[in-house]
CSV table of C-alpha atoms and ligand atoms in Angstrom, one decimal:
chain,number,residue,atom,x,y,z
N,1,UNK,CA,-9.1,1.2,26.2
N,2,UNK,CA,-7.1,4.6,26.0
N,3,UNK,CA,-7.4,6.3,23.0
N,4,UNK,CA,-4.9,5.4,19.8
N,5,UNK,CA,-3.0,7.3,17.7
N,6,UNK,CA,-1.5,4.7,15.7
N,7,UNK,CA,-1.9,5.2,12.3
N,8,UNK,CA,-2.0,1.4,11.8
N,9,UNK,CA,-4.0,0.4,14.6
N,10,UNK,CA,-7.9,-0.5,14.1
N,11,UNK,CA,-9.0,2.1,16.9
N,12,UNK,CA,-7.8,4.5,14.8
N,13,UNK,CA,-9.1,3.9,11.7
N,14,UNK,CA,-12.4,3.2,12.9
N,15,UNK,CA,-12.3,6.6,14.7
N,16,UNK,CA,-11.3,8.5,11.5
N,17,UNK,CA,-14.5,6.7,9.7
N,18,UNK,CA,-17.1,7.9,12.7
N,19,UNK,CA,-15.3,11.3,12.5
N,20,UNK,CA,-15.4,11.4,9.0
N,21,UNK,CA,-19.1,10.2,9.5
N,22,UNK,CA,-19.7,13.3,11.6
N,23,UNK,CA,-19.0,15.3,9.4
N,24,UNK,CA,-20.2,14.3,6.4
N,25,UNK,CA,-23.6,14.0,8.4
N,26,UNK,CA,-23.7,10.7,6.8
N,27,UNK,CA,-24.5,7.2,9.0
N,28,UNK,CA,-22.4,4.5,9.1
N,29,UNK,CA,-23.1,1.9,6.8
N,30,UNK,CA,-26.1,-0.4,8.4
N,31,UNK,CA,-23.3,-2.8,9.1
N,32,UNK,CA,-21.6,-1.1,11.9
N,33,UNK,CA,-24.9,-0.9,13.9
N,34,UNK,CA,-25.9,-4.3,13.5
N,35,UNK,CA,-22.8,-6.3,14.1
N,36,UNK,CA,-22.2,-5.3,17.7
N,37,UNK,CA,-20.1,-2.6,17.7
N,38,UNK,CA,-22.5,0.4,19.7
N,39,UNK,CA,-21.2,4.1,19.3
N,40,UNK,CA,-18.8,4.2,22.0
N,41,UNK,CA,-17.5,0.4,22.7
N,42,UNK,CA,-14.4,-0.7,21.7
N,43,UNK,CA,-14.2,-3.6,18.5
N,44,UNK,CA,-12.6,-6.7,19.7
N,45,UNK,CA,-9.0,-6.8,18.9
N,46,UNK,CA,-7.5,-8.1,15.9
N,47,UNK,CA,-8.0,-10.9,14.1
N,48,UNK,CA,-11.6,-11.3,13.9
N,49,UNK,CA,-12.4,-15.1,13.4
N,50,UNK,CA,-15.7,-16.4,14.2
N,51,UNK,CA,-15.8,-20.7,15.2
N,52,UNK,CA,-18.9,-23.3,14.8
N,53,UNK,CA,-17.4,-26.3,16.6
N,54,UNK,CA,-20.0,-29.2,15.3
N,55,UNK,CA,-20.2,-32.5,15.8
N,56,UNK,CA,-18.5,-33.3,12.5
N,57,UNK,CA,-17.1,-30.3,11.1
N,58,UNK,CA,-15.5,-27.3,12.8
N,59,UNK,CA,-16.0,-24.1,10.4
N,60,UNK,CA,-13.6,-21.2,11.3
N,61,UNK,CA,-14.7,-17.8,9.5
N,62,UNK,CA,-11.8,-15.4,9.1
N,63,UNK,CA,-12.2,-11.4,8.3
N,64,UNK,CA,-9.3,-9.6,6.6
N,65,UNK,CA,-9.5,-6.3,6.6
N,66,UNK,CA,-8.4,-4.2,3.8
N,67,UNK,CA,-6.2,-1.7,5.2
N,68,UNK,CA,-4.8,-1.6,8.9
N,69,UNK,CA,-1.2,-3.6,8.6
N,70,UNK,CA,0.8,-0.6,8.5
N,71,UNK,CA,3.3,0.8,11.4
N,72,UNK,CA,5.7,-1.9,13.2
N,73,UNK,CA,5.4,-3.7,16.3
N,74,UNK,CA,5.3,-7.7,17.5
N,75,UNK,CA,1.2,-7.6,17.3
N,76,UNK,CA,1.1,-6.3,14.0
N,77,UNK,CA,4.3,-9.1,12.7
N,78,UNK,CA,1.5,-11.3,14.3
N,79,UNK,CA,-1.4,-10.2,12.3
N,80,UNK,CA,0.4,-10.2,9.4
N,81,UNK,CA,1.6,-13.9,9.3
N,82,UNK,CA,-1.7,-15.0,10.1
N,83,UNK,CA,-2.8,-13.1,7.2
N,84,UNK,CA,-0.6,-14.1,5.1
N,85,UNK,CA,-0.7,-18.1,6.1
N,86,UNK,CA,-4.4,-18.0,5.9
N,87,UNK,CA,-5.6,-16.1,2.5
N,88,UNK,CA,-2.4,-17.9,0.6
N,89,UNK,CA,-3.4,-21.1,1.7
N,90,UNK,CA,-6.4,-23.2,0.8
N,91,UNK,CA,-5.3,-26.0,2.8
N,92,UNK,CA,-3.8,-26.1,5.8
N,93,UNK,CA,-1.9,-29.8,7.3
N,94,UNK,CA,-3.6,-32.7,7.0
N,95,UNK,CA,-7.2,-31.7,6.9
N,96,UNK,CA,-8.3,-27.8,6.9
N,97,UNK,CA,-9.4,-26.6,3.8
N,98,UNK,CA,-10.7,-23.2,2.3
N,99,UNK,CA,-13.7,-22.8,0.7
N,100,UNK,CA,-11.9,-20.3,-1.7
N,101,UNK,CA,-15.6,-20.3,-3.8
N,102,UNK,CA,-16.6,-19.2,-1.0
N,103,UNK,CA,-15.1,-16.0,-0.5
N,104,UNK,CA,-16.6,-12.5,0.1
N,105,UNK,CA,-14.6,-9.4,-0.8
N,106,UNK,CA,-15.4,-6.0,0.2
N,107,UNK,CA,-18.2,-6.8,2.9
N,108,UNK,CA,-18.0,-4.1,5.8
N,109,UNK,CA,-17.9,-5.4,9.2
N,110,UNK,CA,-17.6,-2.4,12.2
N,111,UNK,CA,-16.7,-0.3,10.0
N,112,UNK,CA,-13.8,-1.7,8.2
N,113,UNK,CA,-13.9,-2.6,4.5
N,114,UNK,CA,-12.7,-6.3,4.2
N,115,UNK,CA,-12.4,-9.6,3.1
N,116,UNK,CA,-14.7,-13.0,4.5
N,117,UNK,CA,-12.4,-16.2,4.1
N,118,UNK,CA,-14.0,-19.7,4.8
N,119,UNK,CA,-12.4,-22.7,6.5
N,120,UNK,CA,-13.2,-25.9,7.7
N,121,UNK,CA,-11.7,-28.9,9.2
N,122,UNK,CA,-12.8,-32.3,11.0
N,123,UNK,CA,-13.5,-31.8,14.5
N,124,UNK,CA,-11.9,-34.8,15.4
N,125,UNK,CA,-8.8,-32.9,14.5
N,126,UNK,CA,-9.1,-30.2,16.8
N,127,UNK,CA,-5.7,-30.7,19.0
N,128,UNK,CA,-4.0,-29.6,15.4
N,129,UNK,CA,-5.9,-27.1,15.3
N,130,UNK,CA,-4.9,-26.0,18.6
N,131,UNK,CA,-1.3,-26.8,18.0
N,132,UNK,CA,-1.7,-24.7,14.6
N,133,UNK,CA,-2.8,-21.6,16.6
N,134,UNK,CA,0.0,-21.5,19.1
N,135,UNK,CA,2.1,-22.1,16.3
N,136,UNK,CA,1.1,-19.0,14.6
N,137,UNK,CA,1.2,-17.0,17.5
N,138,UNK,CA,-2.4,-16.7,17.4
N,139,UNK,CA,-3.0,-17.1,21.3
N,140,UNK,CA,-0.6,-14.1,21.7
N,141,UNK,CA,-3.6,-11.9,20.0
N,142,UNK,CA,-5.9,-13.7,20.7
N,143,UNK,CA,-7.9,-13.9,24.0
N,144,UNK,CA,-11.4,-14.5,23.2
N,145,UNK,CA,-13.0,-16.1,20.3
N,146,UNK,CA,-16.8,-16.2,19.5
N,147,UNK,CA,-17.7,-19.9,19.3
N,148,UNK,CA,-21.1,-21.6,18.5
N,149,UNK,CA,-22.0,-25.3,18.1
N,150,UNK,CA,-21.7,-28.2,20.4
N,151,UNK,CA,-17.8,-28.2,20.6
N,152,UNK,CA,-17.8,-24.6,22.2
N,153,UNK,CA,-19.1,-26.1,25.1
N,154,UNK,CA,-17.2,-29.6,24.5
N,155,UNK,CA,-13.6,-27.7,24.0
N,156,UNK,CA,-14.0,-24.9,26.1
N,157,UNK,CA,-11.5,-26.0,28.8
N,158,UNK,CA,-8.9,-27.5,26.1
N,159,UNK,CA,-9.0,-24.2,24.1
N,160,UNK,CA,-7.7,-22.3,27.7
N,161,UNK,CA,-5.1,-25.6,28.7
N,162,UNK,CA,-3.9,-25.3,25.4
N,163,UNK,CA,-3.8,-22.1,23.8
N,164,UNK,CA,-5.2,-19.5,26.8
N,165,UNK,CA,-8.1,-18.2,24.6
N,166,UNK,CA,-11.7,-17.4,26.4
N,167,UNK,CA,-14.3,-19.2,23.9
N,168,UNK,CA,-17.8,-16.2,23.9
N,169,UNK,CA,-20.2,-18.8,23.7
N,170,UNK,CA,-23.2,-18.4,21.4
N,171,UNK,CA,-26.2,-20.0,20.9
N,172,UNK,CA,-25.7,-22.5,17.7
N,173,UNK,CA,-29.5,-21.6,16.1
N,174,UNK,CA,-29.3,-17.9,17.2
N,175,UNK,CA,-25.8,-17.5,15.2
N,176,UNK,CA,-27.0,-19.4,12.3
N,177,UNK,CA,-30.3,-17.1,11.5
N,178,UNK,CA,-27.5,-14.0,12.1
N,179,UNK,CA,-25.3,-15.2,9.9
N,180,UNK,CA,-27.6,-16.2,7.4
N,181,UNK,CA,-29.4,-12.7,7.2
N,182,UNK,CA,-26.2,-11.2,6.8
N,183,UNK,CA,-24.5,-13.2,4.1
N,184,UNK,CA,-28.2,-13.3,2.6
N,185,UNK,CA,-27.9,-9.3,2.2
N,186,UNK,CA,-23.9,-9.2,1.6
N,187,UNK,CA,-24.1,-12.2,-1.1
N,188,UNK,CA,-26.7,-11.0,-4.3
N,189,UNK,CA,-26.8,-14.7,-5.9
N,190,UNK,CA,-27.0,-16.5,-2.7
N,191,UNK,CA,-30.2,-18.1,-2.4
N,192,UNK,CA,-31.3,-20.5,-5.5
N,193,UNK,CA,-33.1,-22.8,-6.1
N,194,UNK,CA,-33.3,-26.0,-8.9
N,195,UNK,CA,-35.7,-25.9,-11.9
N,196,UNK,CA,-36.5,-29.4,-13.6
N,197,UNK,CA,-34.9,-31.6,-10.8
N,198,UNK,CA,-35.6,-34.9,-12.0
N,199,UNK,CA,-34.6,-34.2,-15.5
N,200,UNK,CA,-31.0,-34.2,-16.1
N,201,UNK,CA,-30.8,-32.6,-19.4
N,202,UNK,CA,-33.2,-29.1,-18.5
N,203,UNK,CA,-32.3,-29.1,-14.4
N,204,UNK,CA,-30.5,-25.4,-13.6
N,205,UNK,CA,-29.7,-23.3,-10.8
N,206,UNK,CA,-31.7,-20.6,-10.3
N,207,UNK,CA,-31.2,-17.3,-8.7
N,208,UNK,CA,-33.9,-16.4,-6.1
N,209,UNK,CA,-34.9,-12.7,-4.7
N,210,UNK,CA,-34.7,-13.8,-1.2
N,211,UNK,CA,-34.9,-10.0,-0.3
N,212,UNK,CA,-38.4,-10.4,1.4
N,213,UNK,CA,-38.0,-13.9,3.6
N,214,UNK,CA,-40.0,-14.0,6.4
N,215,UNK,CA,-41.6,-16.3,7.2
N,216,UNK,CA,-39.9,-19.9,6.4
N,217,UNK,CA,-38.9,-23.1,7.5
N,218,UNK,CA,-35.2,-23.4,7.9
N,219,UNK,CA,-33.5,-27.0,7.5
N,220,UNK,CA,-30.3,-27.3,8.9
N,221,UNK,CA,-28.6,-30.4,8.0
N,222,UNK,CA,-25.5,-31.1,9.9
N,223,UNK,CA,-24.4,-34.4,11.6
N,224,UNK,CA,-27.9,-34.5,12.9
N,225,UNK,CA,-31.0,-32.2,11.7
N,226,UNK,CA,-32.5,-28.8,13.1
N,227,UNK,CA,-35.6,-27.6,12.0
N,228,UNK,CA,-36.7,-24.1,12.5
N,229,UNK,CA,-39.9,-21.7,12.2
N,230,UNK,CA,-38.3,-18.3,11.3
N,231,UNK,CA,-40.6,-15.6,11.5
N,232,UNK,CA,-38.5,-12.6,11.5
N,233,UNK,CA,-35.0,-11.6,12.0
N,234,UNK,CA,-35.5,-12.3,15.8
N,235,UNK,CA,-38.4,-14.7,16.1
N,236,UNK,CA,-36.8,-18.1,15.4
N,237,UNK,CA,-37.9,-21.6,17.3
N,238,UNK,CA,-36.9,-25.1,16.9
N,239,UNK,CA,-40.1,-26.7,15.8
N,240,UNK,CA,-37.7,-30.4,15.0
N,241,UNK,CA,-35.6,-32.1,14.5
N,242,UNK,CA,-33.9,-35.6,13.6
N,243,UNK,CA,-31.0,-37.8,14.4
N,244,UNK,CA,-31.4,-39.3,11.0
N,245,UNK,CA,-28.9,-36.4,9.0
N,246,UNK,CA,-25.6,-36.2,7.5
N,247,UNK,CA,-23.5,-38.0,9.9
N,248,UNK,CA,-25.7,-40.9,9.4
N,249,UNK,CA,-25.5,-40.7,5.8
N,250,UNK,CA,-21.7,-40.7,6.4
N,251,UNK,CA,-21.4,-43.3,9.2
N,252,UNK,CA,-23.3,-45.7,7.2
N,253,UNK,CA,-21.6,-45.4,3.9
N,254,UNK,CA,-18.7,-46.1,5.5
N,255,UNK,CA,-20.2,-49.2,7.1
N,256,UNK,CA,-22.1,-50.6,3.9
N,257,UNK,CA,-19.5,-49.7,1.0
N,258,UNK,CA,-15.9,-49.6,3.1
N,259,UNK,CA,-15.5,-45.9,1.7
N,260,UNK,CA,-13.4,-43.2,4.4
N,261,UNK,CA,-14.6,-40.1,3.2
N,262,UNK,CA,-17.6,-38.0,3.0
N,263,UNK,CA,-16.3,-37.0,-0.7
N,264,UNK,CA,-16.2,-40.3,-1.3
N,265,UNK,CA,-19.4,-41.4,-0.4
N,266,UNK,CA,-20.7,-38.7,-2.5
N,267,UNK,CA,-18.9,-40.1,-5.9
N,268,UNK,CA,-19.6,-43.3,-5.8
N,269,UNK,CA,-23.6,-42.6,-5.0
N,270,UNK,CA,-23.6,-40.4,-8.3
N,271,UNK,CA,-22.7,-43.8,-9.8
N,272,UNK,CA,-25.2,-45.8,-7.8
N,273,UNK,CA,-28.8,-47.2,-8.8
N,274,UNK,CA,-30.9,-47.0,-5.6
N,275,UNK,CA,-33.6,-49.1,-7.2
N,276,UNK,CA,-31.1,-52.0,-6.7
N,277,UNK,CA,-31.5,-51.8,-2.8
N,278,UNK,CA,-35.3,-50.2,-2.3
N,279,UNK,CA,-38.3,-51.6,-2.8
N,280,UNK,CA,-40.3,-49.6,-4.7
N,281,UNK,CA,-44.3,-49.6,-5.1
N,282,UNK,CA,-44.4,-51.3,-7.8
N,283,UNK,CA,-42.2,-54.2,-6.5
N,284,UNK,CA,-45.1,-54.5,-4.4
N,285,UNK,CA,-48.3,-53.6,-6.4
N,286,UNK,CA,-46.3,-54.6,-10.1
N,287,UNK,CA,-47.5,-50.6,-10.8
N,288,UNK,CA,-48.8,-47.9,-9.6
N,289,UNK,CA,-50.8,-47.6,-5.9
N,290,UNK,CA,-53.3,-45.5,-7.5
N,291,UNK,CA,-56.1,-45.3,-5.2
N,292,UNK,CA,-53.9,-43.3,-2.8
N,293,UNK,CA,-51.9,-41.6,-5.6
N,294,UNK,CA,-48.5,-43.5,-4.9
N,295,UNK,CA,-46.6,-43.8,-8.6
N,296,UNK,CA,-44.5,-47.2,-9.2
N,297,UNK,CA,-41.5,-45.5,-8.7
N,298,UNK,CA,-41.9,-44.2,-5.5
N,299,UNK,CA,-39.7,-46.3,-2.9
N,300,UNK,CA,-42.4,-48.2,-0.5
N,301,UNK,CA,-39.4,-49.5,1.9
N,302,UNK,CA,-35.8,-48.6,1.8
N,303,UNK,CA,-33.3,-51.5,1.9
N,304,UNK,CA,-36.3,-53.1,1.5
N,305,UNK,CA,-34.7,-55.3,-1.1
N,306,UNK,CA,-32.0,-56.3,1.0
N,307,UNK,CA,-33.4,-59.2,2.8
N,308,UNK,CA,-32.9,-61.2,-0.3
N,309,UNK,CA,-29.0,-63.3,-0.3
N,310,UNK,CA,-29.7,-63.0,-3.7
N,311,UNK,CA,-29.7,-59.5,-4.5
N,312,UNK,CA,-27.4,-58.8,-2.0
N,313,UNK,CA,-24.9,-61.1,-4.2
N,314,UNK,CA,-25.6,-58.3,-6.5
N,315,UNK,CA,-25.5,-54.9,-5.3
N,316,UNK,CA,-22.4,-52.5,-5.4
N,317,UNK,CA,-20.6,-50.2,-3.1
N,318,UNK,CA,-22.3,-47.7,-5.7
N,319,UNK,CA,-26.0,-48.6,-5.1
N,320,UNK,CA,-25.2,-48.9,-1.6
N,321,UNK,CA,-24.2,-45.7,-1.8
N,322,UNK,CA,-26.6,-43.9,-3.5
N,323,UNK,CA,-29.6,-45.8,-1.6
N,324,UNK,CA,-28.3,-44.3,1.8
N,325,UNK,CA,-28.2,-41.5,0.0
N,326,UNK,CA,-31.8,-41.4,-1.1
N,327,UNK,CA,-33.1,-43.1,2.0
N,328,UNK,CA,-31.4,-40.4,4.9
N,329,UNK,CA,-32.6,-37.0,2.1
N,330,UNK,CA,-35.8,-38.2,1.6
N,331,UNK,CA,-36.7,-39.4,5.5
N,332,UNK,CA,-35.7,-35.0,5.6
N,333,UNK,CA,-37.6,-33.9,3.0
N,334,UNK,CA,-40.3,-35.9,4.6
N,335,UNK,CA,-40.3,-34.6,7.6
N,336,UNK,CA,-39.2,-31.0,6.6
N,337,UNK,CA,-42.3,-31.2,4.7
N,338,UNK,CA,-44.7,-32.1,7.5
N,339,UNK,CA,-43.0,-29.2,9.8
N,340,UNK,CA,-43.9,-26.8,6.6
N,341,UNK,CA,-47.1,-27.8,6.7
N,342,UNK,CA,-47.8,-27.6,10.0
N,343,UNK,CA,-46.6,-24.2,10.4
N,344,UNK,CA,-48.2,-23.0,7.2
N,345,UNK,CA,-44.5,-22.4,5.5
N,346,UNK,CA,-44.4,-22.4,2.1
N,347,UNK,CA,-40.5,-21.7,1.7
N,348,UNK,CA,-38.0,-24.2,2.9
N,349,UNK,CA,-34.8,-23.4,3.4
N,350,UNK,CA,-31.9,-26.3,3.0
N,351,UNK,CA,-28.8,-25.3,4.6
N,352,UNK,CA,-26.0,-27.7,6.6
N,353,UNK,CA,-22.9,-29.5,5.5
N,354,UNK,CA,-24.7,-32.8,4.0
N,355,UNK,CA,-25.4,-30.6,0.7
N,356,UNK,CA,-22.1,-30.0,-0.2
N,357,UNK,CA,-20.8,-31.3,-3.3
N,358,UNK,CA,-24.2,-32.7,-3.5
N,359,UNK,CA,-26.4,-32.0,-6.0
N,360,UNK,CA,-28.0,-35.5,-5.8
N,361,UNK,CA,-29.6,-34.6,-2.6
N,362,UNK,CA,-30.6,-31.0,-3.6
N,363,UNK,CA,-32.5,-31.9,-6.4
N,364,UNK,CA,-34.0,-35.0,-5.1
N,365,UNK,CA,-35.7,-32.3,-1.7
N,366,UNK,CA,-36.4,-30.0,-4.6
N,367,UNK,CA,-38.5,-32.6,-6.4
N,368,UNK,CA,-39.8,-34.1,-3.2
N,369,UNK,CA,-41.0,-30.7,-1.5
N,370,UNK,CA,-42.8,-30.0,-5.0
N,371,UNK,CA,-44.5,-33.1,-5.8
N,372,UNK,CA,-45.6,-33.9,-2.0
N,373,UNK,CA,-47.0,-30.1,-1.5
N,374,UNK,CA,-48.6,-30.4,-5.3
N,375,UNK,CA,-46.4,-27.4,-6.2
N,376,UNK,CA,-47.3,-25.4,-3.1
N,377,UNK,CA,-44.2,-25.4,-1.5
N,378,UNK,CA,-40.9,-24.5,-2.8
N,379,UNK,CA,-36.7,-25.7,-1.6
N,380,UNK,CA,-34.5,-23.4,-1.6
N,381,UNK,CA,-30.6,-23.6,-1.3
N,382,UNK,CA,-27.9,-20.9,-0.1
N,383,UNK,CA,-24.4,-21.3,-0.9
N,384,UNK,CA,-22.2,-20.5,2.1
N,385,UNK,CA,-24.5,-23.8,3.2
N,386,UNK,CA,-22.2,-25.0,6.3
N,387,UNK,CA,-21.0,-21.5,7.5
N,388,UNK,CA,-24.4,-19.5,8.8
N,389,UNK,CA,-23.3,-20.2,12.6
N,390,UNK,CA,-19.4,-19.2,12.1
N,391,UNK,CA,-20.5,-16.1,10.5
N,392,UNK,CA,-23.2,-15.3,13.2
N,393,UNK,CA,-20.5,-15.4,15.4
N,394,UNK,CA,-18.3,-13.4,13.8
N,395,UNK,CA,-20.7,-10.7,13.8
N,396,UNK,CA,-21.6,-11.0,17.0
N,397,UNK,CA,-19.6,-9.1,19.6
N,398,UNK,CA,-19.9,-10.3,23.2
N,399,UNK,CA,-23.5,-9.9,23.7
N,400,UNK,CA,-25.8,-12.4,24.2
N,401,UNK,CA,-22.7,-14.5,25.6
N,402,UNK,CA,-24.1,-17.9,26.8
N,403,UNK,CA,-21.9,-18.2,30.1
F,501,ATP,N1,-15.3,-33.0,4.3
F,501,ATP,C1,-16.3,-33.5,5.0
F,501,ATP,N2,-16.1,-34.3,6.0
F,501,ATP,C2,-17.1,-34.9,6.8
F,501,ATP,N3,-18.4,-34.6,6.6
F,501,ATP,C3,-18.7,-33.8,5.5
F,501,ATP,C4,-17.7,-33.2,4.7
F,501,ATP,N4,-18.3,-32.4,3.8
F,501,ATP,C5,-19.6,-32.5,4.0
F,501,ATP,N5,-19.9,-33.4,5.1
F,501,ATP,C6,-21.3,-33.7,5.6
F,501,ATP,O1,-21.6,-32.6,6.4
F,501,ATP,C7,-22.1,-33.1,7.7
F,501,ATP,C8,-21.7,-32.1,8.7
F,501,ATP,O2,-22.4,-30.9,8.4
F,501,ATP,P1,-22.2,-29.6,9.3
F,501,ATP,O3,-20.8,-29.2,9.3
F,501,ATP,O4,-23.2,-28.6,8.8
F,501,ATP,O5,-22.7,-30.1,10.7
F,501,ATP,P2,-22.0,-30.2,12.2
F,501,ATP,O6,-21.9,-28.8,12.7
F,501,ATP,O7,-20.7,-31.0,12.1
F,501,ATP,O8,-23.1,-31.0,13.0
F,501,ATP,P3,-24.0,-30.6,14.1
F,501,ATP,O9,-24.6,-29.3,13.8
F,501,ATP,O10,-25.1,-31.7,14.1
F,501,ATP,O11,-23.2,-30.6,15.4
F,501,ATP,C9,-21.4,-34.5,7.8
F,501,ATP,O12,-22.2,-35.3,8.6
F,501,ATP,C10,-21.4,-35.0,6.4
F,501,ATP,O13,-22.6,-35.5,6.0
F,502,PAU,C1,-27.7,-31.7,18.6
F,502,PAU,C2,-27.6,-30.8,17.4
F,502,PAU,C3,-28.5,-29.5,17.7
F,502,PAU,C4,-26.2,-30.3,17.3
F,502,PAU,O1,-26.0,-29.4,16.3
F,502,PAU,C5,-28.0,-31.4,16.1
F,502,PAU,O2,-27.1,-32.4,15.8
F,502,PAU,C6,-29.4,-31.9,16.0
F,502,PAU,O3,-30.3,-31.1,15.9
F,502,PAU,N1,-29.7,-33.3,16.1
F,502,PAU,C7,-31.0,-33.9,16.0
F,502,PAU,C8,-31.6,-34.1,17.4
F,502,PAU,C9,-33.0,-34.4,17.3
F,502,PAU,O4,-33.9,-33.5,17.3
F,502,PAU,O5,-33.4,-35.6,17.2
């Protein structure tokens, strides 16, 4: 690209920052090395958004910058009303939504001092999305976009029919552990963990230094599950996985209770008794299995109750609810839990869509890792849960392209 003297334009200011760099003998923040742009290569034009296309949910990671709108021309009209329809929105037609919570102000990416916005809709609503971006005059910028997840290979030929973008395809896993380490370093509060889970009146959030991580187990819950071994910033293998994750949750909510949404599912399980629907040990053993150190409460089979026309008469959406609940998080923390042991992790790592708004689940893998490892293991949480892969993809800048 030929060299830019427009005071506006993103060349520019990032050349003023290396000159300025120069001079002050200073390096760049570590930032500007890691996230792909190498002394010499040009940054991808403007906007930076960064996609992971799931099975469920597409997440769409948005990067403001402080300070380049200035000067006049069609591009920078452009970039400014996606600016401004983005960051003064938090929901966007019928189902996009910003995670305005969610937001990360002054992170530096290539650079540039700026602003991380968070946004996800359905995937199932993707020709919206589509329309939304040819709307806002986003294909005229835009001719590549750095996509992860399943749907970057699924929508790859709609996303050039439609709106003439190029989709840089990464690997889903590789683009979460990026993005994770990142917002991990950019974020100070964003690992925690819960204290007390089973007791409703002590349980808190806490913070946790996750400064030092390696090695852990990462649990990715989605519409299905990935498991991981992460061993350093670039040693990271799929040791599992399991088709038994959110999207079952979901799908079978709907089925048993008649509910449409996952935000629904979630509010009437908080007003659900599971012990309605499972059996439980000591439906079996009228108390504890003590021998092999199974208490009473524990659930021996889930749904296991259900056989009965009787109690069946007498179950509610809300125990439904909740015991689909219980039955898909703890089949995870079971095998999460295995996979930890296994690899000799004592960290776990809960990230994925399925925990948000969901502190029922959290707390119930925070008891389970605890009282299944005898206190040797420990569940963590991070709070940008569903975005790890969009990020990673943000960040990453046409290396490692999956063609
Ligand atoms: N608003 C929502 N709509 C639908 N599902 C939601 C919503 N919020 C949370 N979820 C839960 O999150 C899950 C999807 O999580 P996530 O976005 O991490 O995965 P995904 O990328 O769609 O799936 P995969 O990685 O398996 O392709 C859903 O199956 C559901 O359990
Ligand atoms: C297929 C993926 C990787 C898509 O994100 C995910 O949904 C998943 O890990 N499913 C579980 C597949 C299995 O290991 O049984």
């Amino acid at each position: 690209m030929a060299p830019h003297s427009c005071k506006g334009c993103l060349h520019y200011i990032i050349a003023k920052r290396k000159k300025m760099s120069e001079l002050e003998n200073k390096p760049l923040p570590m930032e500007v090395e890691q996230n792909g742009l190498q002394n010499g290569s040009d940054p991808p034009s403007m906007p930076w958004f960064g996609m992971d296309i799931g099975g469920t949910l597409s997440k769409l990671v948005y990067f403001e910058p402080k300070d380049i709108m200035q000067g006049e021309s069609e591009e920078i009209d452009i970039l400014k009303n996606i600016r401004k329809y983005l960051t003064k929105n938090s929901s966007y037609g019928k189902s996009g939504h910003r995670d305005t919570h969610l937001q990360m102000d002054n992170v530096v990416l290539r650079g540039l001092v700026g602003t991380i916005h968070f946004i996800r809709f359905p995937t199932s609503a993707m020709k919206n999305f589509l329309n939304l971006a040819n709307q806002k005059g986003m294909a005229k910028l835009v001719t590549t976009v750095s996509a992860t997840g399943g749907g970057a290979f699924k929508f790859e030929e709609d996303f050039k029919r439609e709106v003439n973008m190029k989709l840089a395809k990464y690997d889903e896993l590789e683009a979460l552990l990026k993005g994770l380490i990142f917002i991990d370093k950019n974020s100070p509060t964003e690992c925690y963990y819960w204290s007390n889970p089973t007791d409703d009146t002590k349980c808190a959030k806490v913070n946790y230094d996750f400064s030092k991580p390696y090695p852990f187990l990462l649990v990715n819950i989605g519409s299905g599950v990935s498991i991981l071994s992460v061993k350093s910033a670039t040693e990271c293998k799929r040791v599992s996985g399991t088709s038994l994750g959110g999207g079952t949750f979901l799908g079978l909510c709907c089925l048993l209770t008649g509910c449409n949404t996952f935000e629904e599912a979630i509010s009437l399980a908080a007003d659900g008794d599971h012990t309605h629907v499972d059996k439980l040990v000591k439906d079996i053993y009228g108390g504890d299995y003590a021998k092999f150190g199974l208490p009473g409460d524990l659930v021996a089979s889930s749904f296991g109750q259900m056989n009965s026309r009787d109690r069946r008469s007498k179950v509610s959406r809300q125990d439904l609810a909740r015991a689909t609940l219980v039955t898909i998080t703890n089949n995870i923390g079971s095998i999460a839990r295995m996979c930890a042991m296994q690899h000799s992790l004592e960290r776990v790592v809960f990230i994925g869509n399925f925990l948000r708004v969901n502190p029922i689940a959290m707390k119930l893998l925070a008891y389970a890792m605890d009282y299944w490892s005898n206190g040797s293991m420990k569940a963590l949480f991070l709070e940008h849960e569903g975005y790890f892969g969009a990020v990673g993809c943000l960040l990453q800048y046409h290396d490692n392209i999956i063609r």
